[in-house]
Amino acid sequence: AAGAHHTLGVMTATSATRGRAAILVPMLAGLAILAGCIAAGIGALSLADALTATGLPDPGPVTTLGLPFVRATGEMAAVLAVGSFLLAAFLVPPQQSGVLDVAGYRALRLGTAASGAWAVCAALLVPLTISDVSGHPLSEFLDPATAWSFAGLVDTASAWRWTALLAAVVTLASLPVLRWSWTPVLLAGSLLTLIPLGLTGHSAAGGSHDLATNSLLIHLIAAGLWAGGLLALLVHAIRGGEHADLAARRFSTVALWCFVAMGLSGVLNALVRLTPADLLTTPYGQLVVAKFVALCALGALGAWQRRRGVAALQEDPNKRAPLIRLALTEAVVFALTFGVAVGLGRTPPPTVLNPSVPMVKIGYDFAGPPTVARILFDWRFDVVFGTAAIVLAGVYLAGVLRLRRRGDAWPAGRTTAWMLGCLTLLFATSSGTGRYMPAMFSMHMAVHMLLSMLVPILLVLGGPTTLALRALPVAGRGEPPGMREWLLAALHSRVSRLLTNPIIAAVIFVVGFYGLYFSSLFDSIAGSHAGHLAMNIHFILSGYLFYWVVIGVDPTPRPISPLAKLAVVFASLPLHGFFGVFLMGMHKVLGEWFYGALGLPWHTDLAGDQHLGGGITWSAGELPLLMVMIALLVQWHRSDRRTAKRLDRAADRDDDADLAAYNAMLA
């Protein structure tokens, strides 16, 4: 009787789960439609102001209502893809073999479908955007070839074209995936599809667009992880998937940090566009207030979720009703927020009167030519790299404190090197060097040298991977893998083995800057904010990879001898000096069209400035080379000392049998 009762209870629970799962598609579609309707309604209300601000004719109701509707529904699909890949990668564990289990596979397939929907919506937004910008009806741009050709003439339409291509690539790449190792790559790809959004619109134009764009990028990534993770967790709980308690606990931590990132980046973005007086007196300001209220409501619901839904799951993994109810409420608020956000993008912000040319092209003005005082004290905080420097320093110190509380020691020299690396990264991107970098080639090369030569050396000598492996908790036998296991999997992956090949690392490090400056690439991206972000990221990552291989204290998948490291250094670093000599002898001025268009009265000798940049490049390699040589010599000495100690211990154990055998051979 007891067995029959248990079987009946299981069948009832299974039937209830299947009944709830049947509403998943209508629920997700309803949330997307809700966001689209809110966006379309706000767009219709602000249409008159938008047409007045642009001076364009009305393109018709199909474009006026369709563009915000398709964008909002597409963004809901985008964050669902992000959250689904997040769930498959990090919130639920795979099987012991590395193949995804049922929950991970379902999340993966949901991410595939959401990415496909996002690609379709982005493709539809290309003709809709062209119609909106031109003021002509949508019917004139329905031919795909025509729309695709016109997209190159409109920045926003070009961004949607890139978004559609990226989302299509993610969709196709996810189809054959069955193993866990590819899910982090898909997560990164789905986040990459959000980047074109952050580089267009109000944030990419007008004054302080550097701060606005950087803060919007952080805002979009945090929103994608938070909203998408919530939707994926809600779907997982409704389906009755396993490890719901683990997924809820892990997502709760992610959501907390995303809330902080969204709040800070959103406030910064609003301050760039508005004054306090504009918040209640302009439609744009009123929508910002509405979005802020929605964010506060989401934060309150998230805190309630941690106390109720997540806590209930920790007590009983089958007690999912509180989490589902609260998550559904949060999802509705998120849909409303996305609708308001898209409507905000359709509403003209207060404009800056008579902006200067540098403010339009770079985002800010200059007090005058660079001086020692301005380089040291005229700071403009870089929201992306400055924030990264502060976060990296904080996380590293947290790891060191965890070791010390446990009674373990950590070398002070490594901590000092890491802190100096973070400080140099902050100075290079946020001080006067970072401020003047977009306007002068010489300052650009100074920052290039700091980011590719000095910052990576200091960070590598900090040994962050070793610290993480010692500080992070180890998953017990049979328990789901955690951050330490994910890090080990990345270290031992085929990609890591390929990239840590000394030849590959050296080629990436050297060919990158030769290909950038001795082709037309630098000329095409010199005036692009996205181009400067990409260059800085490349400088840091390529430098870190190279120095990790040649002087890194962290373990690598492909260790090499100190002599081989020395050979790689002597074969690679002099090429920086040769590059500087080539620059000083060039007659063509790199980025001449952009630097000349800035019209800075104190910056007219562009050829002389480029010659100075070449001199900085030629001379800047001396200090990094000295640091590398000292590090290699120290590592070589320590390696010899460890080898000698090992041989001495072996001789003590066998009474110096090797020496006796050698003497016998000589005799």
XYZ file of C-alpha atoms in Angstrom:
667
model
C 0.000 0.000 0.000
C 2.847 2.369 0.859
C 4.558 1.571 -2.450
C 1.366 2.145 -4.388
C 0.816 5.446 -2.597
C 4.376 6.555 -3.435
C 3.962 5.544 -7.092
C 0.673 7.439 -7.285
C 2.348 10.513 -5.788
C 5.181 10.356 -8.336
C 2.701 9.984 -11.218
C 0.677 12.949 -9.921
C 3.814 15.104 -9.627
C 4.924 14.073 -13.124
C 1.514 14.933 -14.568
C 1.578 18.325 -12.845
C 5.061 19.002 -14.212
C 3.973 18.086 -17.729
C 0.946 20.334 -17.366
C 3.133 23.257 -16.307
C 5.632 22.538 -19.091
C 2.866 22.818 -21.683
C 2.478 26.516 -20.875
C 6.168 27.355 -21.413
C 5.918 28.475 -25.050
C 2.760 30.587 -24.487
C 4.339 32.073 -21.341
C 7.598 33.071 -23.066
C 5.722 34.372 -26.113
C 3.398 36.355 -23.853
C 6.332 38.005 -22.059
C 7.909 38.973 -25.394
C 4.614 40.337 -26.714
C 4.110 42.330 -23.497
C 7.545 43.936 -23.886
C 6.830 44.657 -27.558
C 3.451 46.269 -26.870
C 4.888 48.519 -24.152
C 7.710 49.592 -26.470
C 5.351 50.209 -29.384
C 2.984 52.233 -27.192
C 5.751 54.470 -25.875
C 7.133 54.855 -29.398
C 3.754 55.956 -30.683
C 3.377 58.507 -27.871
C 6.812 59.997 -28.556
C 6.477 59.950 -32.353
C 5.718 63.660 -32.692
C 8.749 64.676 -30.626
C 10.976 62.279 -32.571
C 9.842 63.610 -35.951
C 10.332 67.177 -34.753
C 13.834 66.416 -33.477
C 14.946 64.672 -36.678
C 12.980 66.696 -39.208
C 12.044 63.496 -41.073
C 8.613 62.574 -42.444
C 6.483 59.912 -40.820
C 7.450 56.494 -42.296
C 4.024 55.059 -41.531
C 2.456 53.003 -38.734
C 4.120 49.750 -39.812
C 7.552 51.193 -39.092
C 6.501 53.404 -36.193
C 4.884 50.547 -34.283
C 6.726 47.601 -35.801
C 10.276 48.734 -35.101
C 9.968 49.043 -31.286
C 7.758 45.932 -31.133
C 10.232 43.766 -33.054
C 13.185 45.189 -31.144
C 11.653 44.532 -27.726
C 10.576 40.994 -28.611
C 13.985 40.354 -30.150
C 15.790 41.567 -27.041
C 13.671 39.252 -24.909
C 14.758 36.385 -27.182
C 18.383 37.546 -26.904
C 18.436 37.490 -23.104
C 16.632 34.128 -23.099
C 19.456 32.748 -25.252
C 22.041 34.195 -22.865
C 20.270 32.755 -19.823
C 19.772 29.333 -21.401
C 23.447 28.977 -22.279
C 24.323 30.272 -18.796
C 22.151 27.567 -17.225
C 23.690 24.827 -19.377
C 27.234 26.049 -18.744
C 27.348 26.973 -15.069
C 24.062 26.535 -13.198
C 23.430 22.792 -13.648
C 26.162 20.119 -13.829
C 26.847 17.844 -16.820
C 27.305 14.104 -16.617
C 30.597 12.648 -15.417
C 31.568 11.978 -19.043
C 31.263 15.684 -19.901
C 28.085 15.167 -21.936
C 25.212 17.444 -20.978
C 22.488 15.883 -18.864
C 18.769 16.318 -19.571
C 18.494 19.745 -17.918
C 21.573 21.111 -19.667
C 20.517 19.711 -23.029
C 17.029 21.215 -22.741
C 18.525 24.590 -21.826
C 20.923 24.325 -24.751
C 18.101 23.677 -27.215
C 16.043 26.522 -25.762
C 19.081 28.770 -26.278
C 19.327 27.581 -29.883
C 15.689 28.459 -30.554
C 16.015 31.834 -28.804
C 19.182 32.678 -30.769
C 17.374 31.837 -34.003
C 14.488 34.115 -33.053
C 16.961 36.874 -32.154
C 18.639 36.505 -35.562
C 15.278 36.775 -37.361
C 14.254 39.862 -35.362
C 17.629 41.538 -35.976
C 17.334 40.839 -39.707
C 13.827 42.370 -39.731
C 15.164 45.437 -37.937
C 17.517 46.227 -40.834
C 14.747 47.367 -43.259
C 12.685 48.772 -40.388
C 15.611 50.963 -39.301
C 16.309 52.150 -42.848
C 12.640 53.032 -43.234
C 12.665 54.882 -39.919
C 15.843 56.847 -40.678
C 14.852 57.737 -44.250
C 11.211 58.512 -43.512
C 10.070 56.282 -46.393
C 7.541 53.444 -46.042
C 8.818 49.974 -45.199
C 7.519 48.592 -48.489
C 10.376 50.312 -50.340
C 13.000 48.273 -48.471
C 11.515 44.795 -48.320
C 13.882 43.462 -50.959
C 16.695 41.779 -48.916
C 19.415 42.803 -51.360
C 18.301 46.446 -51.291
C 18.004 46.539 -47.494
C 21.367 44.849 -47.066
C 23.101 47.342 -49.351
C 21.482 50.366 -47.683
C 22.475 49.029 -44.258
C 26.077 50.044 -44.875
C 25.000 53.692 -45.088
C 23.179 53.774 -41.716
C 25.138 52.994 -38.542
C 22.173 51.574 -36.657
C 21.095 49.382 -39.563
C 24.680 48.164 -39.927
C 24.676 47.270 -36.222
C 21.492 45.227 -36.707
C 23.083 43.497 -39.687
C 26.051 42.485 -37.538
C 23.698 41.369 -34.776
C 21.762 39.157 -37.185
C 24.972 37.576 -38.490
C 26.365 36.952 -34.999
C 23.086 35.486 -33.733
C 22.867 33.236 -36.798
C 26.420 31.999 -36.194
C 25.596 31.216 -32.551
C 22.439 29.390 -33.616
C 24.235 27.222 -36.167
C 27.198 26.593 -33.846
C 24.904 25.374 -31.056
C 23.102 22.759 -33.169
C 25.731 19.967 -33.010
C 26.779 20.648 -29.389
C 26.281 17.837 -26.890
C 29.214 18.313 -24.504
C 29.610 20.824 -21.691
C 32.940 22.183 -22.925
C 31.269 24.149 -25.745
C 28.542 25.777 -23.640
C 30.794 28.530 -22.189
C 31.768 29.419 -25.764
C 28.107 29.666 -26.744
C 27.441 31.850 -23.701
C 30.245 34.206 -24.753
C 28.868 34.254 -28.303
C 25.347 35.093 -27.133
C 26.716 37.976 -25.034
C 28.674 39.161 -28.065
C 25.414 39.565 -30.003
C 24.432 42.311 -27.525
C 27.540 44.419 -28.206
C 26.339 46.102 -31.452
C 23.320 47.370 -29.501
C 25.564 49.172 -27.040
C 27.536 50.892 -29.770
C 24.546 52.631 -31.420
C 21.696 54.882 -30.400
C 21.690 57.835 -28.006
C 24.704 56.582 -26.047
C 26.930 56.550 -29.127
C 26.264 60.173 -30.080
C 26.590 63.567 -28.485
C 28.667 64.664 -25.524
C 30.293 62.166 -23.157
C 29.376 59.304 -25.456
C 32.498 57.461 -24.296
C 31.064 57.206 -20.777
C 27.567 56.563 -22.083
C 28.623 53.787 -24.459
C 30.852 52.017 -21.950
C 28.213 52.156 -19.237
C 25.563 50.916 -21.673
C 27.723 47.915 -22.619
C 28.006 46.935 -18.956
C 24.285 47.588 -18.522
C 23.346 45.336 -21.437
C 25.597 42.441 -20.392
C 24.357 42.596 -16.794
C 20.735 42.769 -17.968
C 21.270 39.826 -20.313
C 22.724 37.646 -17.578
C 20.135 38.659 -14.972
C 16.959 38.654 -17.048
C 18.039 35.712 -19.197
C 19.183 33.671 -16.231
C 15.871 34.325 -14.483
C 13.850 33.182 -17.504
C 16.009 30.065 -17.935
C 15.706 29.237 -14.227
C 11.940 29.724 -14.388
C 11.683 27.364 -17.365
C 13.936 24.846 -15.599
C 11.821 24.930 -12.449
C 8.531 24.586 -14.344
C 9.904 21.609 -16.266
C 10.818 19.901 -13.001
C 14.503 19.678 -13.918
C 17.063 18.261 -11.530
C 19.478 20.366 -9.457
C 16.984 23.234 -9.228
C 18.269 24.039 -5.743
C 21.855 24.284 -7.006
C 20.822 26.355 -10.034
C 18.799 28.755 -7.865
C 21.650 29.186 -5.377
C 24.216 29.885 -8.086
C 21.942 32.211 -10.026
C 21.125 34.153 -6.863
C 24.784 35.189 -6.610
C 24.913 36.131 -10.303
C 21.710 38.157 -10.003
C 23.015 40.136 -7.020
C 26.130 41.315 -8.853
C 24.145 41.990 -12.025
C 21.765 44.180 -10.011
C 24.719 46.200 -8.691
C 26.228 46.526 -12.184
C 22.902 47.515 -13.749
C 22.189 50.082 -11.056
C 25.571 51.816 -11.205
C 25.856 51.760 -15.003
C 22.251 52.925 -15.415
C 22.740 55.879 -13.078
C 25.944 56.877 -14.871
C 24.263 56.612 -18.270
C 21.361 58.777 -17.108
C 23.657 61.426 -15.604
C 25.443 61.741 -18.937
C 22.179 62.442 -20.780
C 20.184 64.413 -18.190
C 20.337 67.055 -15.515
C 18.264 66.577 -12.340
C 15.799 69.174 -13.624
C 15.146 67.078 -16.753
C 14.025 63.987 -14.844
C 10.455 65.137 -14.267
C 10.088 67.856 -16.896
C 10.942 65.912 -20.074
C 9.460 62.693 -21.506
C 12.949 61.190 -21.692
C 13.574 61.925 -18.030
C 10.188 60.511 -17.007
C 10.985 57.239 -18.791
C 14.362 57.126 -17.013
C 12.534 57.494 -13.700
C 10.117 54.720 -14.688
C 13.023 52.451 -15.577
C 14.731 53.246 -12.275
C 11.562 52.403 -10.347
C 11.314 49.108 -12.243
C 14.934 48.306 -11.390
C 14.274 48.985 -7.703
C 11.213 46.730 -7.870
C 13.326 43.996 -9.444
C 15.910 44.373 -6.706
C 13.215 44.058 -4.026
C 11.717 41.004 -5.734
C 15.177 39.468 -6.021
C 15.833 39.949 -2.311
C 12.442 38.418 -1.518
C 13.265 35.537 -3.853
C 16.495 34.841 -1.951
C 14.622 34.716 1.358
C 11.613 32.748 0.153
C 12.034 30.833 -3.099
C 15.741 29.983 -2.906
C 15.542 29.195 0.821
C 12.562 26.882 0.254
C 14.479 24.973 -2.419
C 17.483 24.538 -0.137
C 15.210 22.966 2.474
C 13.360 20.764 -0.038
C 14.523 20.540 -3.687
C 10.968 19.601 -4.718
C 9.393 22.704 -3.167
C 9.423 24.881 -6.285
C 6.122 26.732 -6.071
C 7.444 29.820 -4.181
C 10.340 30.214 -6.610
C 8.087 29.822 -9.668
C 5.552 32.395 -8.410
C 8.188 35.003 -7.579
C 10.236 34.313 -10.729
C 7.119 34.728 -12.882
C 6.420 38.071 -11.211
C 10.019 39.142 -11.813
C 9.766 38.047 -15.453
C 6.691 40.233 -15.985
C 8.490 43.234 -14.447
C 11.500 42.509 -16.653
C 9.259 42.452 -19.743
C 7.819 45.836 -18.740
C 11.347 47.151 -18.139
C 12.554 45.997 -21.548
C 9.561 47.677 -23.165
C 10.318 50.927 -21.339
C 14.003 50.672 -22.298
C 13.206 50.266 -25.997
C 10.669 53.086 -25.780
C 13.356 55.205 -24.121
C 15.579 54.618 -27.147
C 12.793 55.957 -29.384
C 12.381 59.134 -27.318
C 14.645 62.116 -28.135
C 16.878 63.069 -25.177
C 17.664 66.666 -24.252
C 20.294 67.891 -26.699
C 23.609 69.621 -26.078
C 23.697 73.020 -27.787
C 26.654 73.780 -30.062
C 28.912 70.841 -29.169
C 32.550 71.094 -30.221
C 34.090 68.783 -32.822
C 36.112 66.780 -30.239
C 32.966 66.350 -28.136
C 31.067 64.969 -31.121
C 33.845 62.660 -32.313
C 35.440 61.622 -29.009
C 32.903 62.599 -26.361
C 34.715 65.351 -24.469
C 36.854 68.475 -24.854
C 40.508 69.079 -23.992
C 41.873 71.840 -21.773
C 44.920 72.181 -24.013
C 47.967 70.230 -25.155
C 49.218 67.393 -22.946
C 51.552 68.466 -20.167
C 53.036 66.554 -17.256
C 50.411 68.018 -14.935
C 47.529 67.135 -17.264
C 48.819 63.613 -17.836
C 49.116 63.011 -14.104
C 46.022 64.813 -12.819
C 43.540 65.417 -15.673
C 41.704 62.108 -15.260
C 38.627 60.795 -17.065
C 37.570 57.439 -15.641
C 37.324 54.638 -18.202
C 34.179 52.746 -17.260
C 35.300 49.473 -18.884
C 39.021 49.201 -18.134
C 39.039 51.336 -14.997
C 36.262 49.226 -13.526
C 38.092 46.066 -14.605
C 41.244 47.231 -12.804
C 39.341 47.871 -9.569
C 37.408 44.598 -9.750
C 40.524 42.553 -10.522
C 42.349 44.095 -7.575
C 39.412 43.453 -5.232
C 38.944 39.827 -6.302
C 42.667 39.117 -5.951
C 42.794 40.594 -2.436
C 39.716 38.559 -1.486
C 41.553 35.394 -2.554
C 44.656 36.348 -0.539
C 42.535 37.063 2.553
C 40.809 33.688 2.209
C 44.195 31.958 2.189
C 45.380 33.885 5.246
C 42.216 33.109 7.200
C 42.870 29.460 6.426
C 46.426 29.797 7.718
C 48.145 29.557 4.319
C 50.838 31.945 3.152
C 50.946 33.809 -0.138
C 54.086 35.595 -1.417
C 53.939 39.336 -0.870
C 55.851 39.888 -4.103
C 53.069 38.341 -6.148
C 50.463 40.518 -4.449
C 52.590 43.598 -5.067
C 53.034 42.729 -8.747
C 49.292 42.201 -9.258
C 48.358 45.438 -7.496
C 50.910 47.374 -9.550
C 49.502 45.793 -12.712
C 45.968 46.861 -11.808
C 47.200 50.354 -10.887
C 49.046 50.646 -14.213
C 45.936 49.522 -16.093
C 43.895 52.157 -14.260
C 46.466 54.869 -14.937
C 46.929 53.969 -18.609
C 43.222 54.118 -19.425
C 41.827 56.707 -17.002
C 44.568 59.287 -16.425
C 45.719 61.944 -18.883
C 47.282 59.245 -21.065
C 43.914 57.595 -21.573
C 42.216 60.971 -22.018
C 44.555 62.078 -24.827
C 44.884 58.606 -26.368
C 42.019 58.939 -28.924
C 43.236 62.358 -30.125
C 46.991 61.850 -30.544
C 48.938 58.995 -32.113
C 51.862 59.475 -29.731
C 49.610 59.066 -26.685
C 47.950 56.111 -28.367
C 51.341 54.399 -28.675
C 52.205 55.235 -25.071
C 49.030 53.510 -23.897
C 49.683 50.637 -26.329
C 53.099 50.047 -24.755
C 51.693 50.156 -21.228
C 48.824 47.769 -22.021
C 50.793 45.266 -24.069
C 54.227 45.378 -22.411
C 54.008 46.485 -18.777
C 50.517 45.622 -17.508
C 50.638 41.964 -18.669
C 54.099 41.395 -17.116
C 52.933 42.624 -13.723
C 49.669 40.677 -13.874
C 51.394 37.466 -14.948
C 53.913 37.738 -12.103
C 50.956 37.942 -9.713
C 50.102 34.274 -10.368
C 46.293 34.688 -10.413
C 45.585 31.142 -11.605
C 47.633 29.584 -8.813
C 45.886 31.825 -6.291
C 42.473 30.856 -7.632
C 43.275 27.134 -7.547
C 44.379 27.443 -3.915
C 41.589 29.749 -2.745
C 38.562 28.220 -4.473
C 36.840 25.296 -2.730
C 37.210 21.816 -4.179
C 34.048 19.980 -5.228
C 33.750 16.717 -3.311
C 33.555 13.314 -4.919
C 30.265 12.976 -6.754
C 29.356 16.659 -6.176
C 28.653 19.091 -9.051
C 31.745 20.899 -10.402
C 32.350 24.458 -9.290
C 34.565 27.385 -10.262
C 37.788 25.525 -9.466
C 36.809 22.601 -11.689
C 35.758 24.970 -14.492
C 39.134 26.705 -14.279
C 40.988 23.383 -14.435
C 38.892 22.326 -17.434
C 39.831 25.563 -19.220
C 43.530 25.101 -18.423
C 43.584 21.547 -19.784
C 41.460 22.243 -22.845
C 42.725 21.890 -26.395
C 42.312 25.630 -26.922
C 44.675 26.367 -24.013
C 47.225 23.874 -25.311
C 47.079 25.534 -28.726
C 47.332 29.117 -27.483
C 50.175 28.374 -25.035
C 52.347 27.006 -27.797
C 55.294 29.461 -27.679
C 55.220 29.995 -31.435
C 51.462 30.677 -31.481
C 51.682 33.045 -28.496
C 54.592 34.933 -30.061
C 52.844 35.220 -33.427
C 49.664 36.600 -31.835
C 51.746 39.051 -29.809
C 53.888 40.331 -32.702
C 51.720 40.004 -35.793
C 48.843 41.825 -34.088
C 50.478 45.256 -34.012
C 52.250 44.874 -37.372
C 48.934 43.938 -38.987
C 47.106 46.756 -37.204
C 49.391 49.644 -38.132
C 50.895 48.522 -41.441
C 47.542 47.832 -43.074
C 44.489 50.014 -43.572
C 42.892 48.661 -40.401
C 44.058 51.440 -38.073
C 42.891 54.136 -40.490
C 39.423 52.597 -40.625
C 38.953 52.332 -36.833
C 40.911 55.350 -35.559
C 37.705 57.335 -35.051
C 35.645 54.434 -33.728
C 34.970 53.966 -30.020
C 34.396 50.264 -30.639
C 37.718 50.117 -32.448
C 39.576 51.599 -29.476
C 37.887 49.129 -27.121
C 38.856 46.228 -29.367
C 42.458 47.435 -29.673
C 42.886 47.810 -25.916
C 41.427 44.363 -25.280
C 43.756 42.872 -27.890
C 46.808 44.609 -26.416
C 46.079 43.294 -22.916
C 45.097 39.731 -23.837
C 47.853 39.140 -26.400
C 50.451 40.526 -23.996
C 49.140 38.448 -21.107
C 49.193 35.258 -23.206
C 52.775 35.896 -24.360
C 54.188 36.700 -20.931
C 52.227 33.863 -19.298
C 54.115 31.492 -21.593
C 57.593 33.019 -21.154
C 57.723 34.230 -17.514
C 54.440 33.150 -15.945
C 54.498 31.665 -12.459
C 51.174 29.968 -13.141
C 51.109 26.441 -14.575
C 50.594 26.174 -18.330
C 49.243 23.257 -20.370
C 52.506 23.277 -22.343
C 55.485 23.971 -20.004
C 58.820 24.813 -21.661
C 62.373 25.023 -20.356
C 63.932 28.316 -19.195
C 66.326 28.201 -22.158
C 63.410 27.931 -24.598
C 61.670 30.827 -22.831
C 64.801 32.926 -23.228
C 64.932 32.106 -26.930
C 61.288 33.149 -27.419
C 61.923 36.443 -25.621
C 65.005 37.308 -27.688
C 63.187 36.372 -30.879
C 60.062 38.429 -30.132
C 60.711 41.544 -28.049
C 63.249 43.184 -30.418
C 60.509 43.262 -33.050
C 58.821 45.981 -30.974
C 61.944 48.091 -31.331
C 62.138 47.459 -35.081
C 58.486 48.438 -35.318
C 59.250 51.761 -33.630
C 62.063 52.435 -36.108
C 59.721 51.681 -39.014
C 57.180 54.137 -37.589
C 59.742 56.912 -37.272
C 60.710 56.436 -40.922
C 57.174 56.309 -42.352
C 56.031 59.149 -44.593
C 52.350 58.189 -44.489
C 50.506 59.602 -41.467
C 48.362 56.934 -39.816
C 44.819 58.066 -39.022
C 45.468 61.429 -40.693
C 41.840 61.928 -41.721
C 40.589 61.521 -38.158
C 43.285 63.461 -36.299
C 42.997 66.285 -38.801
C 39.205 66.373 -38.532
C 39.413 67.023 -34.767
C 40.722 70.502 -35.534
C 42.776 70.813 -32.345
C 44.792 74.047 -32.691
C 47.677 72.693 -30.605
C 47.905 69.422 -32.567
C 48.740 70.231 -36.189
C 52.118 68.517 -36.751
C 50.688 65.015 -37.286
C 53.866 63.664 -38.903
C 55.982 64.867 -35.978
C 53.540 63.346 -33.516
C 53.760 60.010 -35.336
C 57.565 60.231 -35.231
C 57.288 60.783 -31.464
C 55.003 57.745 -31.225
C 57.611 55.651 -33.001
C 60.273 56.886 -30.595
C 58.086 55.933 -27.632
C 57.639 52.463 -29.114
C 61.360 52.047 -29.752
C 62.416 53.117 -26.271
C 59.562 51.607 -24.268
C 60.791 48.032 -24.726
C 63.868 48.473 -22.502
C 62.142 48.319 -19.097
C 59.880 45.346 -19.960
C 62.880 43.476 -21.399
C 64.831 44.093 -18.190
C 61.906 42.880 -16.067
C 61.526 39.767 -18.216
C 65.240 38.965 -17.985
C 65.265 39.367 -14.199
C 62.181 37.165 -13.862
C 63.699 34.485 -16.104
C 66.984 34.494 -14.204
C 65.198 34.197 -10.869
C 63.041 31.342 -12.173
C 66.072 29.611 -13.656
C 67.970 29.910 -10.358
C 65.032 28.548 -8.389
C 64.618 25.671 -10.838
C 68.301 24.723 -10.482
C 68.053 24.954 -6.702
C 64.998 22.675 -6.638
C 66.775 20.201 -8.906
C 69.864 20.220 -6.664
C 67.754 19.611 -3.556
C 65.966 16.736 -5.239
C 69.281 15.121 -6.221
C 70.669 15.618 -2.713
C 67.631 13.907 -1.188
C 67.987 11.025 -3.648
C 71.689 10.678 -2.767
C 70.869 10.596 0.948
C 68.340 7.822 0.380
C 70.586 5.512 -1.719
C 73.956 6.466 -0.199
C 75.022 8.281 -3.370
C 74.623 5.219 -5.618
C 74.760 7.296 -8.825
C 78.157 8.774 -7.908
C 79.510 5.357 -6.939
C 78.326 3.882 -10.252
C 79.924 6.746 -12.161
C 83.267 6.292 -10.372
C 83.099 2.555 -11.014
C 82.525 3.230 -14.716
C 85.569 5.532 -14.786
C 87.683 2.920 -12.999
